[in-house]
Structures are given as structure tokens and as C-alpha cells.
Amino acid sequence: MGKSASVRKNEIALKTALISEGTKEFGAILAAGYGSAPVPIVILGPSGSGRTTLARLIHGASGRTGEFISVSCAAYPGKELERELFGPGKTPPGRARAPGALALADGGTLFLDEIGAISLEAQARLVKAIQSGVVCPRCGKGKNTGCALISTTRHDPQNLVEFGKLNPDFLRCLSGLGVRLKPLREAKTEIMPLIARFATGKRPPVFSKEARNFLLSYDWPGNLRELKRFVEIISGSKNPGKTITMETAQNQIRWHFY
């Protein structure tokens, strides 16, 4: 059965969306129709582009009662990631087996950040768990994996498959809906409105013409994360309301990392 026209329309609208914190409409649109029978979602975009924010919005708008369990795949080398996902292997007699992320996300959402960092062995285990619906498919036991799946990658998934970094079966398990988040350099018209939004609760910064032009021409390699950090620093100035010069803006970006 094909997708409804409304779902297709939502996909097209969201594939190139720039997501900023507080924009709940994006998550609500994506979550519509995915709450009870969630479709796996892959979020494509560079670091700092709002991928985790979007994933949390989708989970919050989905109405799922379980927790949002986030796993930063690049943070766990080798077998450590498998233990994080599936729980430890053998446990001492009399001690309860600690649940892994798949079990903890039952009824909620499992968020896999940077799927390209998952080993092929761990990918194969995840495929079996997803297809069988059992956390421990090797032994046929364990809690059912009743979780929604949201994953991210900064790379083209098909390139990861071609370079042998991604199991095509694993990608198929994850790819119900794809959403691409634009880097900030492709959304220059959003920069000044985002600065005003990030300054909520504080006096919006005032920029000289030269400073404004600089901010609009800067590439923002750290994307939304870098822009938000910049606004926090500028808004915390000892001279609120003072016009910010290009030199000041350049110095704040140069010396404060994202």
C-alpha cells in the first residue's frame, strides 16, 4: 500500500528543513501517524544542525509513553557499544542482568546517533533484534524490542554502504523516512531570526552593518550549536544594548569553540 498524499507532502516539506530549538511543528508533523506504529526515521545532517533536537521533538510529539534513550555510537569503541545496546553478556550468579538500550527504550524511542560508527558485527545483531523483535536474538530470549527507531548520520548512507561501513540490511531496517537538515551555511536568511530566538529572555544583540554582513557571510561550521553558543556569549556582555562591531563578532567566534 502506498503512502498517503499528506505523508508524502510532509516528507517533501521536511527533507530540507532547518530545525531550530523550540520549533515544535516539525516534530509534530513527523510524529503524526507514527505514534502507535512508528516508522523508522533517519536524520541526515552535519554535527550541530539540530539532529538530536529534532529526534526529541518527534518522540515528544508521538505520544509514546516510554523513554527517549539516546546512544552516541561513536563514544563506545568495539564491544563496548554492543554492551551498551544489548546489555552485558554473562553476569555473576544471583545478580540481575542489567538491561541494554534496546530494552530500556521499550515503549519509547531508541535514538542511534551516527550509525556509521557502529561495527558491522553490532549492525548484524541489531538487524536480528529488529527483525525478530527480541533483544537477545542469539539465545531467543529477552524483552521484546517495542521501540521506535530514530538514527542519524552526517554521511550519505549509500556511500557508507559502498565503502563497507554500513550493512545494507541494517540500512533497510532504519530507513522508513529520511529527513535532511541543512547546514547553516545553506540557510543564511535564517541566521538573524535565529539569533533573536536564541536571545529569548535577554535583550536581543544589536549589530553594526559590517558585523551583520560578517555573520551572514560566515560559514558557521558548527551550525546551530555554534550560533547558539555565539549568542550566549554576546548576550552575556557587560554592556547590553551596545552595538556589536565586526571586530567584536569576529573575536568572539575566533576564541570560543562550539
C-alpha positions as a LaTeX table, in Angstrom:
\begin{tabular}{lrrr}
\hline
Residue & $x$ (\AA) & $y$ (\AA) & $z$ (\AA) \\
\hline
Met1 & 0.00 & 0.00 & 0.00 \\
Gly2 & 1.42 & 3.40 & $-0.96$ \\
Lys3 & 1.86 & 6.30 & 1.39 \\
Ser4 & $-0.93$ & 8.85 & 1.69 \\
Ala5 & $-0.61$ & 12.19 & $-0.10$ \\
Ser6 & $-0.40$ & 14.01 & 3.24 \\
Val7 & 2.52 & 11.85 & 4.39 \\
Arg8 & 4.35 & 12.36 & 1.09 \\
Lys9 & 3.75 & 16.11 & 1.36 \\
Asn10 & 5.15 & 16.16 & 4.88 \\
Glu11 & 8.24 & 14.24 & 3.78 \\
Ile12 & 8.95 & 16.67 & 0.95 \\
Ala13 & 8.47 & 19.67 & 3.23 \\
Leu14 & 10.77 & 18.30 & 5.90 \\
Lys15 & 13.61 & 16.80 & 3.90 \\
Thr16 & 15.38 & 20.14 & 3.56 \\
Ala17 & 14.09 & 21.81 & 6.72 \\
Leu18 & 16.33 & 23.77 & 9.04 \\
Ile19 & 15.44 & 22.70 & 12.55 \\
Ser20 & 15.92 & 25.09 & 15.45 \\
Glu21 & 15.15 & 24.59 & 19.10 \\
Gly22 & 11.59 & 25.46 & 20.02 \\
Thr23 & 10.17 & 24.69 & 16.57 \\
Lys24 & 7.70 & 22.03 & 17.69 \\
Glu25 & 5.76 & 21.98 & 14.42 \\
Phe26 & 8.44 & 19.89 & 12.70 \\
Gly27 & 8.32 & 17.15 & 15.30 \\
Ala28 & 4.53 & 17.20 & 15.42 \\
Ile29 & 4.24 & 16.79 & 11.64 \\
Leu30 & 6.72 & 13.92 & 11.56 \\
Ala31 & 5.12 & 12.17 & 14.52 \\
Ala32 & 1.62 & 12.32 & 13.01 \\
Gly33 & 0.71 & 8.77 & 12.08 \\
Tyr34 & 3.90 & 7.30 & 13.55 \\
Gly35 & 2.92 & 7.04 & 17.23 \\
Ser36 & 1.30 & 3.60 & 17.50 \\
Ala37 & 3.15 & 2.00 & 14.57 \\
Pro38 & 6.28 & 4.13 & 14.27 \\
Val39 & 8.16 & 4.27 & 11.01 \\
Pro40 & 11.98 & 4.24 & 11.42 \\
Ile41 & 13.47 & 7.66 & 10.70 \\
Val42 & 16.98 & 8.54 & 9.52 \\
Ile43 & 18.05 & 12.15 & 10.09 \\
Leu44 & 20.80 & 13.30 & 7.73 \\
Gly45 & 22.85 & 16.38 & 8.53 \\
Pro46 & 26.12 & 17.73 & 9.89 \\
Ser47 & 27.02 & 17.89 & 13.55 \\
Gly48 & 25.31 & 20.76 & 15.33 \\
Ser49 & 22.44 & 21.01 & 12.83 \\
Gly50 & 19.75 & 20.08 & 15.35 \\
Arg51 & 19.51 & 16.32 & 14.80 \\
Thr52 & 19.10 & 15.44 & 18.47 \\
Thr53 & 16.66 & 18.30 & 18.97 \\
Leu54 & 14.51 & 17.03 & 16.11 \\
Ala55 & 14.62 & 13.45 & 17.40 \\
Arg56 & 13.44 & 14.58 & 20.84 \\
Leu57 & 10.65 & 16.63 & 19.25 \\
Ile58 & 9.49 & 13.61 & 17.26 \\
His59 & 9.48 & 11.45 & 20.38 \\
Gly60 & 7.65 & 14.09 & 22.40 \\
Ala61 & 5.00 & 14.59 & 19.73 \\
Ser62 & 4.49 & 10.87 & 19.09 \\
Gly63 & 2.61 & 10.19 & 22.31 \\
Arg64 & 4.76 & 7.17 & 23.09 \\
Thr65 & 4.82 & 6.51 & 26.82 \\
Gly66 & 8.30 & 5.01 & 27.08 \\
Glu67 & 11.58 & 6.86 & 27.45 \\
Phe68 & 13.80 & 8.53 & 24.87 \\
Ile69 & 17.04 & 6.53 & 25.06 \\
Ser70 & 20.00 & 8.15 & 23.30 \\
Val71 & 23.13 & 6.24 & 22.29 \\
Ser72 & 26.14 & 8.14 & 20.92 \\
Cys73 & 27.54 & 5.32 & 18.79 \\
Ala74 & 30.94 & 6.95 & 18.24 \\
Ala75 & 31.52 & 7.19 & 22.01 \\
Tyr76 & 31.79 & 3.41 & 22.54 \\
Pro77 & 34.74 & 1.52 & 20.99 \\
Gly78 & 34.42 & $-2.08$ & 19.87 \\
Lys79 & 32.41 & $-4.38$ & 22.09 \\
Glu80 & 31.50 & $-1.58$ & 24.48 \\
Leu81 & 28.81 & $-0.38$ & 22.08 \\
Glu82 & 27.27 & $-3.86$ & 21.93 \\
Arg83 & 27.13 & $-3.96$ & 25.73 \\
Glu84 & 25.52 & $-0.52$ & 25.72 \\
Leu85 & 22.89 & $-1.65$ & 23.22 \\
Phe86 & 22.18 & $-5.19$ & 24.40 \\
Gly87 & 23.38 & $-5.19$ & 27.99 \\
Pro88 & 26.33 & $-7.15$ & 29.41 \\
Gly89 & 26.79 & $-10.78$ & 28.41 \\
Lys90 & 27.33 & $-13.02$ & 31.40 \\
Thr91 & 26.50 & $-11.78$ & 34.89 \\
Pro92 & 27.51 & $-13.27$ & 38.25 \\
Pro93 & 25.07 & $-15.82$ & 39.71 \\
Gly94 & 22.28 & $-14.20$ & 41.67 \\
Arg95 & 22.74 & $-10.79$ & 40.09 \\
Ala96 & 20.11 & $-9.41$ & 37.72 \\
Arg97 & 21.23 & $-8.78$ & 34.16 \\
Ala98 & 21.45 & $-5.04$ & 33.50 \\
Pro99 & 19.25 & $-4.02$ & 30.56 \\
Gly100 & 20.76 & $-2.50$ & 27.44 \\
Ala101 & 19.48 & 0.47 & 25.49 \\
Leu102 & 17.10 & $-1.62$ & 23.37 \\
Ala103 & 15.33 & $-2.95$ & 26.45 \\
Leu104 & 15.28 & 0.45 & 28.16 \\
Ala105 & 13.67 & 2.02 & 25.07 \\
Asp106 & 10.75 & $-0.45$ & 25.06 \\
Gly107 & 7.58 & 1.57 & 24.50 \\
Gly108 & 9.66 & 4.65 & 23.74 \\
Thr109 & 12.31 & 5.71 & 21.24 \\
Leu110 & 15.83 & 4.43 & 20.65 \\
Phe111 & 18.00 & 7.20 & 19.20 \\
Leu112 & 21.17 & 5.97 & 17.46 \\
Asp113 & 23.47 & 8.93 & 16.84 \\
Glu114 & 25.98 & 8.38 & 13.99 \\
Ile115 & 25.14 & 4.91 & 12.68 \\
Gly116 & 28.33 & 4.87 & 10.59 \\
Ala117 & 30.28 & 4.35 & 13.82 \\
Ile118 & 28.53 & 1.05 & 14.59 \\
Ser119 & 30.65 & $-2.04$ & 13.87 \\
Leu120 & 29.38 & $-4.46$ & 11.22 \\
Glu121 & 29.05 & $-7.15$ & 13.89 \\
Ala122 & 26.88 & $-4.90$ & 16.05 \\
Gln123 & 24.85 & $-3.93$ & 12.97 \\
Ala124 & 24.17 & $-7.61$ & 12.27 \\
Arg125 & 22.98 & $-8.11$ & 15.87 \\
Leu126 & 20.72 & $-5.09$ & 15.57 \\
Val127 & 19.21 & $-6.40$ & 12.34 \\
Lys128 & 18.36 & $-9.70$ & 14.05 \\
Ala129 & 16.92 & $-7.91$ & 17.07 \\
Ile130 & 14.80 & $-5.58$ & 14.94 \\
Gln131 & 13.53 & $-8.33$ & 12.64 \\
Ser132 & 12.84 & $-10.85$ & 15.42 \\
Gly133 & 11.52 & $-8.32$ & 17.91 \\
Val134 & 13.72 & $-9.86$ & 20.61 \\
Val135 & 16.57 & $-8.05$ & 22.38 \\
Cys136 & 18.77 & $-11.16$ & 22.51 \\
Pro137 & 18.18 & $-12.94$ & 19.18 \\
Arg138 & 21.26 & $-15.14$ & 19.69 \\
Cys139 & 19.58 & $-17.03$ & 22.51 \\
Gly140 & 15.97 & $-16.31$ & 21.54 \\
Lys141 & 15.29 & $-14.75$ & 24.91 \\
Gly142 & 14.88 & $-11.30$ & 26.30 \\
Lys143 & 12.43 & $-8.45$ & 26.31 \\
Asn144 & 10.65 & $-7.53$ & 23.08 \\
Thr145 & 12.04 & $-4.53$ & 21.21 \\
Gly146 & 8.88 & $-2.45$ & 21.12 \\
Cys147 & 10.70 & 0.80 & 20.46 \\
Ala148 & 10.62 & 3.40 & 17.72 \\
Leu149 & 13.93 & 3.86 & 15.90 \\
Ile150 & 15.48 & 7.21 & 15.02 \\
Ser151 & 19.05 & 7.35 & 13.74 \\
Thr152 & 21.44 & 9.96 & 12.39 \\
Thr153 & 24.43 & 10.19 & 10.11 \\
Arg154 & 26.46 & 13.09 & 8.75 \\
His155 & 27.39 & 11.00 & 5.70 \\
Asp156 & 25.42 & 9.77 & 2.71 \\
Pro157 & 24.12 & 6.34 & 3.83 \\
Gln158 & 24.56 & 4.85 & 0.36 \\
Asn159 & 28.22 & 5.91 & 0.38 \\
Leu160 & 28.64 & 4.18 & 3.74 \\
Val161 & 27.19 & 1.01 & 2.19 \\
Glu162 & 29.51 & 1.25 & $-0.84$ \\
Phe163 & 32.57 & 1.73 & 1.38 \\
Gly164 & 31.64 & $-1.27$ & 3.51 \\
Lys165 & 30.82 & 0.78 & 6.62 \\
Leu166 & 27.11 & 0.07 & 6.65 \\
Asn167 & 25.27 & $-3.23$ & 6.27 \\
Pro168 & 22.56 & $-2.74$ & 3.58 \\
Asp169 & 20.15 & $-4.88$ & 5.61 \\
Phe170 & 20.74 & $-2.61$ & 8.61 \\
Leu171 & 20.09 & 0.48 & 6.50 \\
Arg172 & 16.83 & $-1.04$ & 5.23 \\
Cys173 & 15.74 & $-1.65$ & 8.83 \\
Leu174 & 16.31 & 2.01 & 9.66 \\
Ser175 & 15.04 & 3.71 & 6.51 \\
Gly176 & 11.32 & 4.28 & 6.74 \\
Leu177 & 11.59 & 8.05 & 6.37 \\
Gly178 & 14.61 & 10.22 & 5.61 \\
Val179 & 14.94 & 13.84 & 6.70 \\
Arg180 & 17.84 & 16.08 & 5.68 \\
Leu181 & 18.81 & 19.01 & 7.89 \\
Lys182 & 20.56 & 21.80 & 6.04 \\
Pro183 & 23.85 & 23.17 & 7.34 \\
Leu184 & 23.53 & 26.77 & 8.45 \\
Arg185 & 25.62 & 27.99 & 5.52 \\
Glu186 & 22.72 & 26.94 & 3.25 \\
Ala187 & 20.18 & 28.91 & 5.28 \\
Lys188 & 21.68 & 32.38 & 5.59 \\
Thr189 & 18.25 & 34.06 & 5.70 \\
Glu190 & 17.56 & 32.22 & 8.96 \\
Ile191 & 20.64 & 33.48 & 10.81 \\
Met192 & 19.30 & 36.80 & 12.15 \\
Pro193 & 15.88 & 35.37 & 13.15 \\
Leu194 & 17.68 & 32.52 & 14.93 \\
Ile195 & 19.90 & 34.98 & 16.79 \\
Ala196 & 16.77 & 36.77 & 18.01 \\
Arg197 & 15.21 & 33.46 & 19.03 \\
Phe198 & 18.28 & 32.25 & 20.90 \\
Ala199 & 18.38 & 35.57 & 22.77 \\
Thr200 & 14.91 & 34.95 & 24.25 \\
Gly201 & 14.70 & 36.34 & 27.77 \\
Lys202 & 17.57 & 38.71 & 27.13 \\
Arg203 & 17.93 & 41.94 & 25.21 \\
Pro204 & 18.49 & 40.99 & 21.53 \\
Pro205 & 22.02 & 41.93 & 20.42 \\
Val206 & 22.40 & 44.92 & 18.10 \\
Phe207 & 24.96 & 44.60 & 15.31 \\
Ser208 & 26.66 & 47.17 & 13.14 \\
Lys209 & 26.10 & 46.82 & 9.40 \\
Glu210 & 29.61 & 45.39 & 8.99 \\
Ala211 & 29.07 & 42.87 & 11.82 \\
Arg212 & 25.75 & 41.80 & 10.33 \\
Asn213 & 27.33 & 41.28 & 6.91 \\
Phe214 & 30.11 & 39.26 & 8.53 \\
Leu215 & 27.63 & 37.00 & 10.34 \\
Leu216 & 25.73 & 36.42 & 7.10 \\
Ser217 & 28.89 & 35.59 & 5.15 \\
Tyr218 & 30.45 & 33.33 & 7.82 \\
Asp219 & 30.12 & 29.58 & 7.11 \\
Trp220 & 29.15 & 28.51 & 10.67 \\
Pro221 & 30.87 & 25.08 & 10.59 \\
Gly222 & 29.37 & 24.27 & 13.99 \\
Asn223 & 25.88 & 25.07 & 12.66 \\
Leu224 & 23.09 & 25.76 & 15.19 \\
Arg225 & 25.26 & 24.72 & 18.12 \\
Glu226 & 27.92 & 27.28 & 17.21 \\
Leu227 & 25.37 & 30.02 & 16.57 \\
Lys228 & 23.63 & 29.41 & 19.88 \\
Arg229 & 26.94 & 29.49 & 21.73 \\
Phe230 & 27.84 & 32.77 & 19.98 \\
Val231 & 24.52 & 34.34 & 21.05 \\
Glu232 & 25.03 & 33.17 & 24.65 \\
Ile233 & 28.46 & 34.85 & 24.75 \\
Ile234 & 27.31 & 38.07 & 23.08 \\
Ser235 & 24.17 & 38.29 & 25.24 \\
Gly236 & 26.29 & 37.88 & 28.36 \\
Ser237 & 28.28 & 41.00 & 27.56 \\
Lys238 & 28.87 & 43.53 & 30.34 \\
Asn239 & 27.47 & 46.24 & 28.06 \\
Pro240 & 23.99 & 45.05 & 26.99 \\
Gly241 & 22.45 & 47.16 & 24.26 \\
Lys242 & 25.80 & 48.33 & 22.93 \\
Thr243 & 26.18 & 47.93 & 19.18 \\
Ile244 & 28.41 & 44.97 & 18.39 \\
Thr245 & 31.14 & 45.73 & 15.87 \\
Met246 & 32.50 & 43.36 & 13.25 \\
Glu247 & 35.77 & 43.10 & 15.18 \\
Thr248 & 33.94 & 42.04 & 18.34 \\
Ala249 & 31.87 & 39.46 & 16.44 \\
Gln250 & 34.97 & 38.05 & 14.75 \\
Asn251 & 36.86 & 37.81 & 18.03 \\
Gln252 & 34.03 & 36.03 & 19.83 \\
Ile253 & 33.76 & 33.44 & 17.05 \\
Arg254 & 37.54 & 33.02 & 16.85 \\
Trp255 & 38.12 & 32.38 & 20.56 \\
His256 & 35.02 & 30.47 & 21.60 \\
Phe257 & 34.67 & 26.94 & 20.36 \\
Tyr258 & 31.47 & 25.07 & 19.74 \\
\hline
\end{tabular}
